[in-house]
């Protein structure tokens, strides 16, 4: 399945639908092939019915800004790029508002697929 993106943009934004039970949430996720895990903002977690501060499980991650401890939560389903992943464990933390995204779509979502990013055509193909 192929999707258009702006090859001159700063990020490749992927519209996604996340579910906790039958509760859906639409999110704008930045495609990040350098991120090993998918990330959602605390706002998305709240919309799905999670209370991030009450989440017990945390993991330590390394970012460009340094090491930090972040919440880990289960998302029942993530639908993006014509693909559906179930029972995904995603990272949850506060993203800068200047980023204007709701999270990051990482390698854990893309594994076992063939991803082609054609910047000349502005076309993203996921098989």
mmCIF file of C-alpha atoms in Angstrom:
data_model
loop_
_atom_site.group_PDB
_atom_site.id
_atom_site.type_symbol
_atom_site.label_atom_id
_atom_site.label_comp_id
_atom_site.label_asym_id
_atom_site.label_seq_id
_atom_site.Cartn_x
_atom_site.Cartn_y
_atom_site.Cartn_z
ATOM 1 C CA UNK A 1 0.000 0.000 0.000
ATOM 2 C CA UNK A 2 1.371 3.438 -0.923
ATOM 3 C CA UNK A 3 0.873 6.831 0.698
ATOM 4 C CA UNK A 4 1.861 10.317 -0.364
ATOM 5 C CA UNK A 5 3.994 12.594 1.814
ATOM 6 C CA UNK A 6 5.603 15.991 1.388
ATOM 7 C CA UNK A 7 9.248 15.271 0.479
ATOM 8 C CA UNK A 8 10.176 18.858 1.387
ATOM 9 C CA UNK A 9 8.662 18.605 4.870
ATOM 10 C CA UNK A 10 10.670 18.309 8.057
ATOM 11 C CA UNK A 11 8.931 15.067 9.066
ATOM 12 C CA UNK A 12 7.000 12.296 7.393
ATOM 13 C CA UNK A 13 3.660 12.452 9.207
ATOM 14 C CA UNK A 14 1.592 9.273 9.324
ATOM 15 C CA UNK A 15 -2.069 9.408 10.335
ATOM 16 C CA UNK A 16 -2.765 6.610 12.794
ATOM 17 C CA UNK A 17 -5.664 5.219 14.754
ATOM 18 C CA UNK A 18 -4.956 3.786 18.221
ATOM 19 C CA UNK A 19 -7.398 1.688 20.231
ATOM 20 C CA UNK A 20 -7.791 0.683 23.834
ATOM 21 C CA UNK A 21 -10.728 -1.681 23.812
ATOM 22 C CA UNK A 22 -13.348 0.009 21.633
ATOM 23 C CA UNK A 23 -12.056 3.496 22.469
ATOM 24 C CA UNK A 24 -10.306 4.967 19.371
ATOM 25 C CA UNK A 25 -7.945 7.915 19.189
ATOM 26 C CA UNK A 26 -6.589 9.542 16.050
ATOM 27 C CA UNK A 27 -2.943 10.577 16.162
ATOM 28 C CA UNK A 28 -0.347 12.233 13.966
ATOM 29 C CA UNK A 29 2.788 10.108 14.262
ATOM 30 C CA UNK A 30 6.183 10.972 12.795
ATOM 31 C CA UNK A 31 7.732 8.072 10.907
ATOM 32 C CA UNK A 32 11.114 7.466 12.543
ATOM 33 C CA UNK A 33 13.229 4.605 11.262
ATOM 34 C CA UNK A 34 15.832 5.526 13.881
ATOM 35 C CA UNK A 35 13.419 4.891 16.773
ATOM 36 C CA UNK A 36 13.357 1.321 18.032
ATOM 37 C CA UNK A 37 10.006 1.830 19.816
ATOM 38 C CA UNK A 38 6.757 3.586 19.017
ATOM 39 C CA UNK A 39 6.025 6.586 21.231
ATOM 40 C CA UNK A 40 2.751 8.299 22.097
ATOM 41 C CA UNK A 41 2.272 11.568 23.909
ATOM 42 C CA UNK A 42 0.731 11.723 27.348
ATOM 43 C CA UNK A 43 -2.249 13.498 25.758
ATOM 44 C CA UNK A 44 -2.933 10.479 23.527
ATOM 45 C CA UNK A 45 -2.575 8.157 26.529
ATOM 46 C CA UNK A 46 -5.107 10.246 28.469
ATOM 47 C CA UNK A 47 -7.539 10.205 25.521
ATOM 48 C CA UNK A 48 -7.275 6.407 25.464
ATOM 49 C CA UNK A 49 -8.197 6.299 29.138
ATOM 50 C CA UNK A 50 -4.757 5.820 30.657
ATOM 51 C CA UNK A 51 -3.503 7.910 33.537
ATOM 52 C CA UNK A 52 0.238 8.101 32.756
ATOM 53 C CA UNK A 53 1.227 9.029 36.302
ATOM 54 C CA UNK A 54 -0.536 5.881 37.572
ATOM 55 C CA UNK A 55 1.318 3.562 35.194
ATOM 56 C CA UNK A 56 3.695 1.386 37.175
ATOM 57 C CA UNK A 57 5.912 0.085 34.419
ATOM 58 C CA UNK A 58 8.743 2.334 33.286
ATOM 59 C CA UNK A 59 11.727 1.817 31.018
ATOM 60 C CA UNK A 60 14.949 3.743 30.589
ATOM 61 C CA UNK A 61 15.603 5.120 27.113
ATOM 62 C CA UNK A 62 18.385 7.060 25.449
ATOM 63 C CA UNK A 63 17.436 10.040 23.279
ATOM 64 C CA UNK A 64 19.384 12.811 21.614
ATOM 65 C CA UNK A 65 18.831 14.787 24.824
ATOM 66 C CA UNK A 66 20.175 12.044 27.092
ATOM 67 C CA UNK A 67 18.810 9.188 29.198
ATOM 68 C CA UNK A 68 15.356 9.286 30.741
ATOM 69 C CA UNK A 69 12.806 7.028 32.381
ATOM 70 C CA UNK A 70 9.432 6.847 30.608
ATOM 71 C CA UNK A 71 6.126 5.067 31.106
ATOM 72 C CA UNK A 72 5.306 1.935 29.142
ATOM 73 C CA UNK A 73 1.724 1.150 28.194
ATOM 74 C CA UNK A 74 -0.204 -1.402 26.160
ATOM 75 C CA UNK A 75 -2.166 -0.244 23.134
ATOM 76 C CA UNK A 76 -4.626 -2.862 21.930
ATOM 77 C CA UNK A 77 -4.389 -1.892 18.262
ATOM 78 C CA UNK A 78 -2.511 0.600 16.117
ATOM 79 C CA UNK A 79 -3.635 1.090 12.525
ATOM 80 C CA UNK A 80 -1.366 3.033 10.180
ATOM 81 C CA UNK A 81 -0.084 2.813 6.619
ATOM 82 C CA UNK A 82 -2.628 0.098 5.835
ATOM 83 C CA UNK A 83 -1.205 -2.126 8.552
ATOM 84 C CA UNK A 84 -2.653 -3.189 11.884
ATOM 85 C CA UNK A 85 -0.539 -4.154 14.888
ATOM 86 C CA UNK A 86 -2.139 -5.581 18.014
ATOM 87 C CA UNK A 87 -1.101 -5.619 21.658
ATOM 88 C CA UNK A 88 1.731 -3.129 21.187
ATOM 89 C CA UNK A 89 3.758 -1.928 24.134
ATOM 90 C CA UNK A 90 4.576 1.705 23.450
ATOM 91 C CA UNK A 91 6.505 4.402 25.253
ATOM 92 C CA UNK A 92 4.603 7.334 26.701
ATOM 93 C CA UNK A 93 6.094 10.699 27.520
ATOM 94 C CA UNK A 94 5.649 14.414 27.024
ATOM 95 C CA UNK A 95 6.620 15.610 23.581
ATOM 96 C CA UNK A 96 7.531 19.235 22.873
ATOM 97 C CA UNK A 97 4.464 21.180 21.728
ATOM 98 C CA UNK A 98 6.600 22.753 19.011
ATOM 99 C CA UNK A 99 6.885 19.314 17.374
ATOM 100 C CA UNK A 100 3.139 19.359 16.544
ATOM 101 C CA UNK A 101 2.984 15.551 16.528
ATOM 102 C CA UNK A 102 1.291 13.049 18.815
ATOM 103 C CA UNK A 103 4.115 10.547 18.794
ATOM 104 C CA UNK A 104 6.571 8.535 16.753
ATOM 105 C CA UNK A 105 5.974 5.433 14.672
ATOM 106 C CA UNK A 106 9.047 3.286 15.308
ATOM 107 C CA UNK A 107 10.687 0.112 14.100
ATOM 108 C CA UNK A 108 8.578 -2.092 16.365
ATOM 109 C CA UNK A 109 5.579 -1.242 14.149
ATOM 110 C CA UNK A 110 7.535 -1.628 10.894
ATOM 111 C CA UNK A 111 9.231 -4.969 11.583
ATOM 112 C CA UNK A 112 8.436 -7.809 9.186
ATOM 113 C CA UNK A 113 7.444 -5.335 6.469
ATOM 114 C CA UNK A 114 9.091 -3.880 3.406
ATOM 115 C CA UNK A 115 9.251 -0.090 3.619
ATOM 116 C CA UNK A 116 10.232 2.055 0.625
ATOM 117 C CA UNK A 117 10.587 5.811 1.051
ATOM 118 C CA UNK A 118 10.777 7.514 -2.347
ATOM 119 C CA UNK A 119 11.676 11.151 -1.746
ATOM 120 C CA UNK A 120 11.678 12.017 -5.460
ATOM 121 C CA UNK A 121 8.068 10.922 -5.842
ATOM 122 C CA UNK A 122 6.972 11.759 -2.280
ATOM 123 C CA UNK A 123 5.720 8.216 -1.925
ATOM 124 C CA UNK A 124 5.876 5.867 1.037
ATOM 125 C CA UNK A 125 5.179 2.187 0.315
ATOM 126 C CA UNK A 126 4.658 -0.420 3.023
ATOM 127 C CA UNK A 127 4.293 -4.074 2.059
#
